[in-house]
mmCIF file of C-alpha atoms and ligand atoms in Angstrom:
data_model
loop_
_atom_site.group_PDB
_atom_site.id
_atom_site.type_symbol
_atom_site.label_atom_id
_atom_site.label_comp_id
_atom_site.label_asym_id
_atom_site.label_seq_id
_atom_site.Cartn_x
_atom_site.Cartn_y
_atom_site.Cartn_z
ATOM 1 C CA MET A 208 0.012 0.138 -0.273
ATOM 2 C CA SER A 209 2.989 2.303 -0.672
ATOM 3 C CA GLY A 210 2.889 4.741 -3.585
ATOM 4 C CA LYS A 211 0.196 6.634 -5.281
ATOM 5 C CA THR A 212 -1.140 7.177 -8.633
ATOM 6 C CA ILE A 213 -1.991 10.686 -9.519
ATOM 7 C CA VAL A 214 -5.374 10.927 -11.282
ATOM 8 C CA LYS A 215 -6.553 13.511 -12.730
ATOM 9 C CA ILE A 216 -10.079 14.709 -12.737
ATOM 10 C CA LYS A 217 -11.839 17.151 -15.552
ATOM 11 C CA ASN A 218 -12.885 20.617 -14.262
ATOM 12 C CA LYS A 219 -16.378 19.524 -14.855
ATOM 13 C CA TYR A 220 -16.618 16.590 -12.297
ATOM 14 C CA ARG A 221 -14.242 18.700 -9.433
ATOM 15 C CA THR A 222 -17.417 19.779 -7.346
ATOM 16 C CA ASP A 223 -19.001 16.350 -7.425
ATOM 17 C CA TYR A 224 -15.735 15.085 -5.750
ATOM 18 C CA LYS A 225 -15.388 18.111 -3.750
ATOM 19 C CA SER A 226 -18.601 17.466 -2.254
ATOM 20 C CA GLY A 227 -18.380 14.076 -1.210
ATOM 21 C CA TYR A 228 -18.952 11.880 -4.444
ATOM 22 C CA PRO A 229 -16.761 8.805 -4.077
ATOM 23 C CA LEU A 230 -17.109 6.812 -7.444
ATOM 24 C CA ILE A 231 -14.330 7.468 -9.481
ATOM 25 C CA THR A 232 -15.854 7.123 -13.076
ATOM 26 C CA LYS A 233 -13.974 6.661 -16.496
ATOM 27 C CA GLU A 234 -15.516 9.979 -17.812
ATOM 28 C CA ALA A 235 -14.251 11.784 -14.968
ATOM 29 C CA ILE A 236 -10.729 10.832 -15.459
ATOM 30 C CA LEU A 237 -8.176 12.900 -17.916
ATOM 31 C CA ASN A 238 -5.237 10.764 -17.618
ATOM 32 C CA VAL A 239 -6.778 7.081 -17.832
ATOM 33 C CA GLU A 240 -3.323 5.899 -18.881
ATOM 34 C CA VAL A 241 -1.400 6.185 -15.481
ATOM 35 C CA LEU A 242 -3.924 3.708 -14.028
ATOM 36 C CA LYS A 243 -1.524 0.397 -14.327
ATOM 37 C CA THR A 244 -2.633 -2.263 -11.494
ATOM 38 C CA GLU A 245 -5.776 -2.760 -9.616
ATOM 39 C CA GLY A 246 -5.604 -2.025 -6.060
ATOM 40 C CA GLU A 247 -2.907 0.416 -6.769
ATOM 41 C CA ILE A 248 -3.630 3.683 -4.548
ATOM 42 C CA ILE A 249 -4.469 6.862 -6.498
ATOM 43 C CA HIS A 250 -4.874 10.492 -5.418
ATOM 44 C CA ILE A 251 -7.545 12.308 -7.368
ATOM 45 C CA VAL A 252 -6.533 15.865 -8.173
ATOM 46 C CA ASP A 253 -8.136 18.457 -10.406
ATOM 47 C CA GLU A 254 -6.849 19.970 -13.564
ATOM 48 C CA GLN A 255 -4.721 22.487 -11.385
ATOM 49 C CA GLY A 256 -3.548 19.710 -9.167
ATOM 50 C CA GLN A 257 -5.116 20.567 -6.046
ATOM 51 C CA PHE A 258 -6.010 17.457 -3.691
ATOM 52 C CA LEU A 259 -9.526 16.103 -4.207
ATOM 53 C CA GLY A 260 -9.539 12.556 -2.365
ATOM 54 C CA LYS A 261 -7.556 9.304 -2.333
ATOM 55 C CA GLY A 262 -8.717 5.538 -3.190
ATOM 56 C CA TYR A 263 -7.541 2.477 -5.162
ATOM 57 C CA TYR A 264 -8.161 1.440 -8.684
ATOM 58 C CA GLY A 265 -10.482 -1.043 -9.399
ATOM 59 C CA LEU A 266 -12.795 -1.962 -12.371
ATOM 60 C CA GLN A 267 -16.412 -2.242 -11.271
ATOM 61 C CA ASN A 268 -19.054 -1.798 -13.804
ATOM 62 C CA LYS A 269 -18.718 1.720 -14.983
ATOM 63 C CA GLY A 270 -16.473 2.763 -11.957
ATOM 64 C CA TYR A 271 -12.641 2.937 -12.254
ATOM 65 C CA GLY A 272 -12.460 2.973 -8.554
ATOM 66 C CA TRP A 273 -13.593 4.584 -5.105
ATOM 67 C CA VAL A 274 -12.405 7.300 -2.989
ATOM 68 C CA LEU A 275 -11.928 6.121 0.546
ATOM 69 C CA SER A 276 -10.855 9.324 2.040
ATOM 70 C CA PHE A 277 -11.121 13.043 1.471
ATOM 71 C CA ASN A 278 -8.670 13.753 3.989
ATOM 72 C CA LYS A 279 -5.167 13.847 2.660
ATOM 73 C CA ASN A 280 -3.507 13.255 6.079
ATOM 74 C CA GLU A 281 -5.604 10.010 6.236
ATOM 75 C CA GLU A 282 -3.459 6.835 5.228
ATOM 76 C CA ILE A 283 -5.280 3.785 3.695
ATOM 77 C CA ASP A 284 -3.782 1.149 5.825
ATOM 78 C CA GLN A 285 -4.678 -1.449 8.288
ATOM 79 C CA SER A 286 -5.843 0.723 10.668
ATOM 80 C CA PHE A 287 -8.230 2.936 8.186
ATOM 81 C CA PHE A 288 -9.974 -0.613 7.227
ATOM 82 C CA GLU A 289 -10.301 -1.459 11.025
ATOM 83 C CA GLU A 290 -11.939 1.550 11.966
ATOM 84 C CA LYS A 291 -14.585 1.373 8.954
ATOM 85 C CA ILE A 292 -15.429 -2.066 9.786
ATOM 86 C CA ALA A 293 -15.534 -1.640 13.674
ATOM 87 C CA ALA A 294 -18.040 1.491 12.570
ATOM 88 C CA ALA A 295 -19.838 -0.637 10.554
ATOM 89 C CA VAL A 296 -20.413 -3.407 12.961
ATOM 90 C CA SER A 297 -21.142 -1.054 15.967
ATOM 91 C CA LEU A 298 -24.332 0.243 13.980
ATOM 92 C CA ARG A 299 -25.315 -3.093 13.563
ATOM 93 C CA LYS A 300 -25.602 -3.859 17.161
ATOM 94 C CA GLN A 301 -29.113 -4.360 17.174
ATOM 95 C CA PHE A 302 -29.340 -6.770 14.335
ATOM 96 C CA TYR A 303 -26.666 -8.731 16.233
ATOM 97 C CA GLU A 304 -29.105 -8.835 19.482
ATOM 98 C CA ASN A 305 -32.057 -9.885 17.639
ATOM 99 C CA THR A 306 -32.893 -13.506 17.316
ATOM 100 C CA GLU A 307 -35.529 -13.874 15.372
ATOM 101 C CA THR A 308 -33.355 -12.372 12.305
ATOM 102 C CA THR A 309 -29.741 -14.043 12.310
ATOM 103 C CA ALA A 310 -28.982 -13.068 8.572
ATOM 104 C CA PHE A 311 -28.146 -9.165 7.685
ATOM 105 C CA ARG A 312 -25.796 -6.973 6.061
ATOM 106 C CA VAL A 313 -23.052 -5.989 8.354
ATOM 107 C CA PHE A 314 -20.967 -3.693 5.581
ATOM 108 C CA ASN A 315 -22.304 -2.357 2.822
ATOM 109 C CA GLY A 316 -19.876 -0.626 -0.031
ATOM 110 C CA ALA A 317 -19.826 2.917 -0.200
ATOM 111 C CA GLY A 318 -22.511 3.602 2.448
ATOM 112 C CA ASP A 319 -20.124 1.891 5.069
ATOM 113 C CA GLY A 320 -16.947 3.842 3.429
ATOM 114 C CA ILE A 321 -15.347 1.363 1.025
ATOM 115 C CA GLY A 322 -17.291 1.164 -2.424
ATOM 116 C CA GLY A 323 -16.482 -2.442 -3.823
ATOM 117 C CA LEU A 324 -16.730 -4.124 -0.573
ATOM 118 C CA THR A 325 -19.808 -6.269 1.169
ATOM 119 C CA ILE A 326 -20.104 -8.244 4.330
ATOM 120 C CA ASP A 327 -23.173 -9.758 5.376
ATOM 121 C CA TYR A 328 -23.607 -11.803 8.443
ATOM 122 C CA PHE A 329 -25.144 -15.600 8.481
ATOM 123 C CA ALA A 330 -25.764 -16.834 11.916
ATOM 124 C CA GLY A 331 -22.359 -16.858 13.033
ATOM 125 C CA TYR A 332 -20.602 -17.168 9.309
ATOM 126 C CA TYR A 333 -19.859 -14.042 7.326
ATOM 127 C CA LEU A 334 -19.692 -13.595 3.787
ATOM 128 C CA VAL A 335 -17.214 -11.185 2.412
ATOM 129 C CA THR A 336 -18.362 -10.062 -1.619
ATOM 130 C CA TRP A 337 -15.304 -8.250 -3.399
ATOM 131 C CA TYR A 338 -16.515 -6.485 -6.493
ATOM 132 C CA SER A 339 -13.251 -5.799 -8.248
ATOM 133 C CA LYS A 340 -9.896 -6.984 -8.222
ATOM 134 C CA GLY A 341 -8.626 -3.854 -6.490
ATOM 135 C CA ILE A 342 -10.386 -4.082 -3.680
ATOM 136 C CA TYR A 343 -9.503 -7.553 -3.521
ATOM 137 C CA SER A 344 -6.117 -6.784 -3.533
ATOM 138 C CA PHE A 345 -6.643 -5.983 0.285
ATOM 139 C CA LYS A 346 -8.082 -9.049 1.128
ATOM 140 C CA ASP A 347 -5.393 -9.555 4.043
ATOM 141 C CA GLU A 348 -6.390 -6.364 5.617
ATOM 142 C CA VAL A 349 -10.236 -6.582 5.342
ATOM 143 C CA ILE A 350 -9.878 -10.142 6.840
ATOM 144 C CA HIS A 351 -7.878 -9.459 9.366
ATOM 145 C CA ALA A 352 -10.142 -6.133 10.378
ATOM 146 C CA LEU A 353 -12.890 -8.463 10.736
ATOM 147 C CA GLU A 354 -11.311 -11.066 12.662
ATOM 148 C CA LYS A 355 -10.089 -7.962 15.039
ATOM 149 C CA THR A 356 -13.489 -6.775 15.486
ATOM 150 C CA VAL A 357 -15.994 -9.685 15.653
ATOM 151 C CA SER A 358 -15.716 -13.179 16.474
ATOM 152 C CA TYR A 359 -17.022 -15.788 13.996
ATOM 153 C CA LYS A 360 -17.379 -19.546 12.956
ATOM 154 C CA GLY A 361 -16.051 -19.345 9.562
ATOM 155 C CA ILE A 362 -15.598 -16.456 6.869
ATOM 156 C CA TYR A 363 -16.741 -17.005 3.024
ATOM 157 C CA GLU A 364 -16.119 -14.791 0.138
ATOM 158 C CA LYS A 365 -17.526 -14.404 -2.989
ATOM 159 C CA LYS A 366 -15.442 -12.822 -6.011
ATOM 160 C CA ARG A 367 -17.608 -10.879 -8.495
ATOM 161 C CA PHE A 368 -15.154 -9.258 -10.482
ATOM 162 C CA ALA A 369 -16.391 -6.882 -13.222
ATOM 163 C CA ASP A 370 -14.060 -7.279 -16.194
ATOM 164 C CA THR A 371 -15.154 -10.685 -16.549
ATOM 165 C CA GLY A 372 -18.414 -9.237 -15.803
ATOM 166 C CA GLN A 373 -19.397 -11.941 -12.868
ATOM 167 C CA TYR A 374 -18.673 -14.329 -10.491
ATOM 168 C CA VAL A 375 -15.257 -16.071 -10.121
ATOM 169 C CA GLU A 376 -15.752 -19.845 -9.706
ATOM 170 C CA ASP A 377 -14.040 -20.588 -6.223
ATOM 171 C CA ASP A 378 -14.128 -22.656 -3.448
ATOM 172 C CA ASP A 379 -15.308 -19.622 -1.787
ATOM 173 C CA PHE A 380 -14.146 -20.587 1.998
ATOM 174 C CA VAL A 381 -11.712 -18.227 3.820
ATOM 175 C CA LYS A 382 -10.853 -19.653 7.312
ATOM 176 C CA GLY A 383 -12.335 -20.758 10.547
ATOM 177 C CA GLU A 384 -14.691 -23.619 10.459
ATOM 178 C CA ARG A 385 -16.760 -24.756 7.152
ATOM 179 C CA GLY A 386 -20.089 -24.368 7.371
ATOM 180 C CA GLU A 387 -22.455 -27.230 6.734
ATOM 181 C CA PHE A 388 -24.992 -26.312 3.639
ATOM 182 C CA PRO A 389 -28.043 -25.661 3.410
ATOM 183 C CA MET A 390 -27.338 -23.633 6.430
ATOM 184 C CA ILE A 391 -30.630 -22.292 8.412
ATOM 185 C CA VAL A 392 -30.755 -18.556 9.339
ATOM 186 C CA LYS A 393 -33.882 -16.824 10.359
ATOM 187 C CA GLU A 394 -35.724 -13.627 9.068
ATOM 188 C CA ASN A 395 -38.365 -12.350 11.338
ATOM 189 C CA GLY A 396 -38.741 -15.596 12.577
ATOM 190 C CA VAL A 397 -39.000 -17.682 9.421
ATOM 191 C CA ASN A 398 -36.465 -19.858 8.306
ATOM 192 C CA PHE A 399 -34.172 -19.600 5.004
ATOM 193 C CA ALA A 400 -31.796 -22.061 3.594
ATOM 194 C CA ILE A 401 -28.943 -20.698 2.704
ATOM 195 C CA TYR A 402 -25.351 -21.988 0.674
ATOM 196 C CA LEU A 403 -22.278 -19.981 0.659
ATOM 197 C CA ASN A 404 -20.015 -22.274 -1.063
ATOM 198 C CA ASP A 405 -22.790 -22.828 -4.270
ATOM 199 C CA GLY A 406 -22.379 -20.208 -7.161
ATOM 200 C CA ALA A 407 -22.624 -16.319 -6.841
ATOM 201 C CA MET A 408 -26.186 -16.308 -4.843
ATOM 202 C CA THR A 409 -26.884 -17.426 -1.314
ATOM 203 C CA GLY A 410 -30.587 -18.444 -1.749
ATOM 204 C CA VAL A 411 -32.078 -15.335 -0.118
ATOM 205 C CA PHE A 412 -31.653 -11.455 -0.916
ATOM 206 C CA LEU A 413 -31.587 -9.689 2.198
ATOM 207 C CA ASP A 414 -32.311 -6.466 1.339
ATOM 208 C CA GLN A 415 -36.223 -7.284 0.580
ATOM 209 C CA ARG A 416 -36.374 -8.557 4.241
ATOM 210 C CA GLU A 417 -39.057 -5.546 5.175
ATOM 211 C CA VAL A 418 -40.915 -6.363 2.106
ATOM 212 C CA ARG A 419 -41.390 -9.886 2.626
ATOM 213 C CA LYS A 420 -42.217 -8.880 6.598
ATOM 214 C CA ALA A 421 -45.096 -6.530 5.106
ATOM 215 C CA ILE A 422 -46.275 -9.636 2.528
ATOM 216 C CA ARG A 423 -46.699 -11.698 5.326
ATOM 217 C CA ASP A 424 -48.450 -9.652 7.989
ATOM 218 C CA ARG A 425 -50.741 -7.226 5.759
ATOM 219 C CA TYR A 426 -51.379 -8.672 2.135
ATOM 220 C CA SER A 427 -51.681 -12.381 2.279
ATOM 221 C CA ASP A 428 -54.290 -13.534 4.405
ATOM 222 C CA GLY A 429 -56.744 -15.710 2.055
ATOM 223 C CA LYS A 430 -55.283 -14.357 -1.223
ATOM 224 C CA THR A 431 -54.221 -15.899 -4.087
ATOM 225 C CA VAL A 432 -50.808 -14.940 -4.471
ATOM 226 C CA LEU A 433 -48.681 -14.642 -7.887
ATOM 227 C CA ASN A 434 -44.910 -14.511 -7.363
ATOM 228 C CA THR A 435 -43.008 -13.956 -10.371
ATOM 229 C CA PHE A 436 -39.279 -13.967 -10.820
ATOM 230 C CA SER A 437 -39.510 -15.745 -7.723
ATOM 231 C CA TYR A 438 -35.918 -17.472 -7.703
ATOM 232 C CA THR A 439 -35.870 -19.648 -4.316
ATOM 233 C CA GLY A 440 -39.409 -18.325 -3.349
ATOM 234 C CA ALA A 441 -38.612 -16.451 -0.668
ATOM 235 C CA PHE A 442 -41.776 -13.922 -1.133
ATOM 236 C CA SER A 443 -43.711 -17.122 -1.551
ATOM 237 C CA VAL A 444 -42.938 -18.500 2.044
ATOM 238 C CA PHE A 445 -43.436 -15.156 3.512
ATOM 239 C CA ALA A 446 -47.480 -15.109 1.530
ATOM 240 C CA ALA A 447 -47.769 -18.619 2.488
ATOM 241 C CA LEU A 448 -47.046 -18.125 6.091
ATOM 242 C CA GLY A 449 -49.294 -15.027 6.211
ATOM 243 C CA GLY A 450 -52.169 -16.941 5.469
ATOM 244 C CA ALA A 451 -52.313 -16.994 1.274
ATOM 245 C CA ALA A 452 -55.063 -19.276 -0.344
ATOM 246 C CA LYS A 453 -52.529 -20.236 -2.693
ATOM 247 C CA THR A 454 -48.989 -19.160 -3.812
ATOM 248 C CA THR A 455 -47.652 -19.652 -7.335
ATOM 249 C CA SER A 456 -44.155 -19.011 -8.100
ATOM 250 C CA VAL A 457 -42.692 -18.654 -11.222
ATOM 251 C CA ASP A 458 -38.848 -18.412 -12.540
ATOM 252 C CA LEU A 459 -36.914 -19.523 -15.721
ATOM 253 C CA ALA A 460 -33.980 -21.130 -13.936
ATOM 254 C CA ASN A 461 -34.579 -24.913 -13.564
ATOM 255 C CA ARG A 462 -32.995 -25.275 -10.297
ATOM 256 C CA SER A 463 -35.728 -22.462 -8.964
ATOM 257 C CA LYS A 464 -38.346 -25.300 -8.146
ATOM 258 C CA ALA A 465 -36.082 -27.713 -5.904
ATOM 259 C CA LYS A 466 -34.813 -24.649 -4.538
ATOM 260 C CA THR A 467 -38.341 -23.192 -3.834
ATOM 261 C CA ILE A 468 -39.340 -26.918 -2.376
ATOM 262 C CA GLU A 469 -36.767 -26.734 -0.226
ATOM 263 C CA GLN A 470 -37.575 -23.236 1.406
ATOM 264 C CA PHE A 471 -41.122 -24.271 1.707
ATOM 265 C CA SER A 472 -39.981 -27.771 3.378
ATOM 266 C CA ILE A 473 -38.187 -26.017 5.886
ATOM 267 C CA ASN A 474 -40.728 -23.733 6.945
ATOM 268 C CA ASP A 475 -43.449 -26.552 7.378
ATOM 269 C CA ILE A 476 -45.433 -25.520 4.596
ATOM 270 C CA ASP A 477 -46.912 -28.295 2.516
ATOM 271 C CA PHE A 478 -45.091 -27.299 -0.944
ATOM 272 C CA GLU A 479 -47.572 -29.664 -3.079
ATOM 273 C CA ALA A 480 -50.604 -27.023 -2.333
ATOM 274 C CA GLN A 481 -48.677 -24.310 -3.890
ATOM 275 C CA ASP A 482 -47.680 -23.994 -7.738
ATOM 276 C CA ILE A 483 -44.311 -24.003 -8.486
ATOM 277 C CA ILE A 484 -43.724 -23.484 -12.191
ATOM 278 C CA VAL A 485 -40.301 -23.406 -14.290
ATOM 279 C CA ASP A 486 -41.431 -20.970 -17.163
ATOM 280 C CA ASP A 487 -40.821 -17.839 -18.850
ATOM 281 C CA VAL A 488 -42.448 -14.906 -17.307
ATOM 282 C CA PHE A 489 -43.705 -13.417 -20.132
ATOM 283 C CA GLN A 490 -44.731 -16.813 -21.460
ATOM 284 C CA TYR A 491 -46.723 -17.441 -18.196
ATOM 285 C CA PHE A 492 -48.628 -13.837 -18.306
ATOM 286 C CA LYS A 493 -49.694 -15.526 -21.987
ATOM 287 C CA TYR A 494 -51.149 -18.711 -20.426
ATOM 288 C CA ALA A 495 -52.749 -16.795 -17.797
ATOM 289 C CA VAL A 496 -54.579 -14.553 -19.983
ATOM 290 C CA ARG A 497 -55.679 -17.455 -22.183
ATOM 291 C CA LYS A 498 -56.854 -19.365 -18.914
ATOM 292 C CA GLN A 499 -58.423 -16.131 -17.923
ATOM 293 C CA LEU A 500 -56.347 -16.646 -14.432
ATOM 294 C CA ALA A 501 -56.577 -13.371 -12.098
ATOM 295 C CA PHE A 502 -54.649 -13.065 -8.696
ATOM 296 C CA ASP A 503 -55.100 -11.149 -5.539
ATOM 297 C CA LEU A 504 -51.849 -10.344 -5.019
ATOM 298 C CA VAL A 505 -49.064 -10.468 -7.877
ATOM 299 C CA ILE A 506 -45.068 -9.584 -7.029
ATOM 300 C CA LEU A 507 -42.911 -8.349 -9.773
ATOM 301 C CA ASP A 508 -39.140 -8.405 -8.809
ATOM 302 C CA PRO A 509 -37.241 -8.875 -12.022
ATOM 303 C CA PRO A 510 -33.254 -8.649 -12.493
ATOM 304 C CA SER A 511 -32.079 -5.292 -14.113
ATOM 305 C CA PHE A 512 -31.098 -7.150 -16.884
ATOM 306 C CA ALA A 513 -32.308 -10.767 -18.162
ATOM 307 C CA ARG A 514 -31.846 -12.628 -21.286
ATOM 308 C CA SER A 515 -34.141 -15.517 -21.938
ATOM 309 C CA LYS A 516 -34.542 -17.359 -25.295
ATOM 310 C CA LYS A 517 -37.472 -15.419 -26.505
ATOM 311 C CA VAL A 518 -37.150 -11.892 -24.696
ATOM 312 C CA THR A 519 -34.749 -9.732 -23.407
ATOM 313 C CA PHE A 520 -35.776 -7.590 -20.342
ATOM 314 C CA SER A 521 -34.185 -4.307 -19.355
ATOM 315 C CA ALA A 522 -36.037 -2.712 -16.008
ATOM 316 C CA ALA A 523 -35.197 0.658 -17.410
ATOM 317 C CA LYS A 524 -36.902 0.043 -20.929
ATOM 318 C CA ASP A 525 -39.274 -2.538 -20.155
ATOM 319 C CA TYR A 526 -40.835 -2.180 -16.451
ATOM 320 C CA LYS A 527 -43.745 -0.218 -17.930
ATOM 321 C CA ASN A 528 -44.886 -3.270 -20.254
ATOM 322 C CA LEU A 529 -44.363 -5.653 -17.478
ATOM 323 C CA LEU A 530 -46.665 -3.703 -15.206
ATOM 324 C CA LYS A 531 -49.327 -4.257 -18.100
ATOM 325 C CA GLU A 532 -48.942 -7.533 -18.413
ATOM 326 C CA ALA A 533 -49.610 -7.593 -14.361
ATOM 327 C CA ILE A 534 -52.237 -5.352 -13.844
ATOM 328 C CA ALA A 535 -54.187 -7.214 -16.909
ATOM 329 C CA ILE A 536 -54.060 -10.568 -14.276
ATOM 330 C CA THR A 537 -54.660 -9.062 -11.348
ATOM 331 C CA GLU A 538 -58.187 -8.964 -9.777
ATOM 332 C CA ASN A 539 -59.958 -5.482 -9.410
ATOM 333 C CA GLY A 540 -58.927 -4.325 -5.782
ATOM 334 C CA GLY A 541 -56.073 -6.553 -5.648
ATOM 335 C CA VAL A 542 -52.495 -5.435 -4.953
ATOM 336 C CA ILE A 543 -49.084 -5.489 -7.449
ATOM 337 C CA VAL A 544 -45.937 -5.337 -5.276
ATOM 338 C CA ALA A 545 -43.686 -3.463 -7.894
ATOM 339 C CA SER A 546 -40.202 -3.847 -6.995
ATOM 340 C CA THR A 547 -37.420 -3.034 -8.699
ATOM 341 C CA ASN A 548 -32.977 -3.067 -7.908
ATOM 342 C CA SER A 549 -32.107 -1.194 -10.873
ATOM 343 C CA ASN A 550 -29.714 1.742 -10.311
ATOM 344 C CA ALA A 551 -30.047 3.022 -13.934
ATOM 345 C CA PHE A 552 -33.312 5.456 -12.437
ATOM 346 C CA GLY A 553 -34.653 6.912 -9.385
ATOM 347 C CA MET A 554 -37.942 6.638 -7.448
ATOM 348 C CA LYS A 555 -39.831 9.342 -9.604
ATOM 349 C CA LYS A 556 -39.098 7.713 -12.692
ATOM 350 C CA PHE A 557 -40.507 4.473 -11.399
ATOM 351 C CA LYS A 558 -43.539 6.086 -10.538
ATOM 352 C CA GLY A 559 -43.706 7.289 -13.667
ATOM 353 C CA PHE A 560 -43.625 3.558 -15.246
ATOM 354 C CA ILE A 561 -46.499 3.087 -12.940
ATOM 355 C CA ASN A 562 -48.541 5.964 -13.972
ATOM 356 C CA SER A 563 -47.790 5.350 -17.376
ATOM 357 C CA ALA A 564 -48.855 1.389 -17.321
ATOM 358 C CA PHE A 565 -51.971 1.935 -15.265
ATOM 359 C CA LYS A 566 -53.026 4.713 -17.403
ATOM 360 C CA GLU A 567 -52.320 2.545 -21.001
ATOM 361 C CA SER A 568 -54.606 -0.192 -19.014
ATOM 362 C CA GLY A 569 -57.115 2.293 -18.638
ATOM 363 C CA THR A 570 -56.917 1.557 -15.022
ATOM 364 C CA ASN A 571 -56.937 3.867 -11.768
ATOM 365 C CA TYR A 572 -54.785 3.036 -8.545
ATOM 366 C CA GLN A 573 -53.448 3.974 -5.231
ATOM 367 C CA ILE A 574 -49.999 3.737 -3.944
ATOM 368 C CA LEU A 575 -50.505 2.095 -0.628
ATOM 369 C CA GLU A 576 -46.829 2.154 0.569
ATOM 370 C CA GLU A 577 -43.104 2.182 -0.605
ATOM 371 C CA PHE A 578 -39.965 0.783 0.583
ATOM 372 C CA SER A 579 -36.230 1.327 -0.074
ATOM 373 C CA LEU A 580 -33.060 -0.243 1.161
ATOM 374 C CA PRO A 581 -33.503 -1.755 4.937
ATOM 375 C CA GLU A 582 -31.070 -0.121 7.671
ATOM 376 C CA ASP A 583 -28.432 -2.660 7.465
ATOM 377 C CA PHE A 584 -27.771 -1.732 3.992
ATOM 378 C CA ARG A 585 -26.652 1.733 5.009
ATOM 379 C CA THR A 586 -26.145 4.149 1.871
ATOM 380 C CA SER A 587 -24.559 7.406 1.707
ATOM 381 C CA LYS A 588 -25.863 10.556 1.032
ATOM 382 C CA ASP A 589 -23.350 11.574 -1.733
ATOM 383 C CA PHE A 590 -23.942 8.485 -3.372
ATOM 384 C CA LYS A 591 -27.501 8.015 -4.694
ATOM 385 C CA GLU A 592 -27.279 5.604 -6.948
ATOM 386 C CA GLY A 593 -25.972 3.223 -3.896
ATOM 387 C CA ASN A 594 -29.906 3.259 -2.926
ATOM 388 C CA TYR A 595 -30.771 1.208 -5.727
ATOM 389 C CA LEU A 596 -34.106 -0.420 -4.025
ATOM 390 C CA LYS A 597 -37.453 0.684 -4.964
ATOM 391 C CA VAL A 598 -40.489 -1.301 -4.000
ATOM 392 C CA VAL A 599 -43.862 0.225 -4.462
ATOM 393 C CA PHE A 600 -47.275 -1.421 -3.367
ATOM 394 C CA ILE A 601 -50.234 -0.588 -5.372
ATOM 395 C CA ARG A 602 -53.966 -1.118 -5.397
ATOM 396 C CA LYS A 603 -55.652 -1.801 -8.683
ATOM 397 C CA ALA A 604 -58.972 -0.009 -8.554
HETATM 398 N N1 LIG B 703 -37.591 -11.891 -6.598
HETATM 399 C C1 LIG B 703 -36.561 -13.166 -5.761
HETATM 400 C C2 LIG B 703 -35.319 -12.671 -6.631
HETATM 401 C C3 LIG B 703 -35.409 -12.295 -8.016
HETATM 402 S S1 LIG B 703 -33.541 -12.934 -8.830
HETATM 403 C C4 LIG B 703 -36.453 -12.951 -4.611
HETATM 404 O O1 LIG B 703 -37.202 -12.180 -4.052
HETATM 405 O O2 LIG B 703 -35.407 -13.981 -4.237
HETATM 406 C C5 LIG B 703 -34.005 -12.647 -10.348
HETATM 407 C C6 LIG B 703 -34.688 -14.248 -10.810
HETATM 408 O O3 LIG B 703 -35.199 -13.707 -12.199
HETATM 409 C C7 LIG B 703 -33.549 -15.281 -11.093
HETATM 410 O O4 LIG B 703 -34.133 -16.470 -10.363
HETATM 411 C C8 LIG B 703 -33.822 -15.815 -12.590
HETATM 412 O O5 LIG B 703 -34.104 -16.879 -13.152
HETATM 413 C C9 LIG B 703 -35.196 -15.175 -13.095
HETATM 414 N N2 LIG B 703 -35.513 -14.651 -14.231
HETATM 415 C C10 LIG B 703 -34.946 -14.163 -15.320
HETATM 416 N N3 LIG B 703 -35.350 -14.127 -16.211
HETATM 417 C C11 LIG B 703 -36.382 -14.384 -16.194
HETATM 418 C C12 LIG B 703 -38.052 -14.643 -17.042
HETATM 419 N N4 LIG B 703 -37.757 -13.855 -18.237
HETATM 420 N N5 LIG B 703 -39.096 -15.252 -16.586
HETATM 421 C C13 LIG B 703 -38.885 -16.189 -15.519
HETATM 422 N N6 LIG B 703 -37.797 -15.834 -14.555
HETATM 423 C C14 LIG B 703 -36.725 -14.993 -15.187
#
């Protein structure tokens, strides 16, 4: 961590960094050619050479690195990582004390002061996710800082390096005790089967915790529920536990069926009383219209981008049409849960999609409630894109 590279920022972007924006974007850099090795410490300066911030070079989506400190005198060393991780852990004190929820996010990237790094907690185990080779080069410092701050059973990691665009296949085990998978964790009293050693995803997206709880506690009793893009069926499990008359889960991935059966089973729900369908959601909508099916509660939680044999879906372009298809098979008076994790647009634009979809469907609607990221997914006011989750509960009039 010695040495530094001077990265010049175009004047146009100077005020962004002056006011605390942490992501170093390619278009902001004047002299990209000086960047050689991911993980190198960089100082960003303006065109006049005045210090703006210091951070690291790491390729992550459109980013070329992250500012870690706006203080010229702060060193990016072992104690830097220890302070950031200790602060993050102490902010999650209530989460550690809650016995009904044993899985949560401990460290949320730029929101906790280190872009490109997340750490999740699963019942005594930690999962560290590295979003670039750059941040991965600080592995020793980060793991050491974590060990100094918390006690643990075991540590796992996921490498999701952006220049390959995806998860790097690996053993994923770092140190401590190996876990036994599935590991059963709890969320608001509900069981989840978690795999820390099985590819990019663990089985549950922790950021939807409050949405799942709302669905169970206030929207499911006696209702027919359609859960699209259902993955392991987490929303369906909460709906069933909330008293749903029946849940229908639809996902394109073959393995989603066994995964969903597993999540129902560990919660003593009879999966045979539920529908679990492996199909393209857009095909299923056509089928539902043909069969004149209609649901009381329809959950839409697509990925930001998806490619299937027939359709390419991009939330920014296609969410409105997805909503229209959902509106067509929602009972009058029923509820649509529209969710997106796309950081390509904000809540205002998302509500615009909702408004157009209902207008074009000739239907009135009422927004019942909204969710964004839960508290453990800490975000920074200086990095608005980090607050990606948008969930709107809408009643079809
Ligand atoms: N809603 C889920 C997470 C969704 S992850 C949850 O809360 O846990 C996105 C899922 O969409 C993946 O499981 C993927 O297999 C599925 N998917 C992507 N494109 C699809 C399509 N066209 N039809 C059905 N499922 C799709």
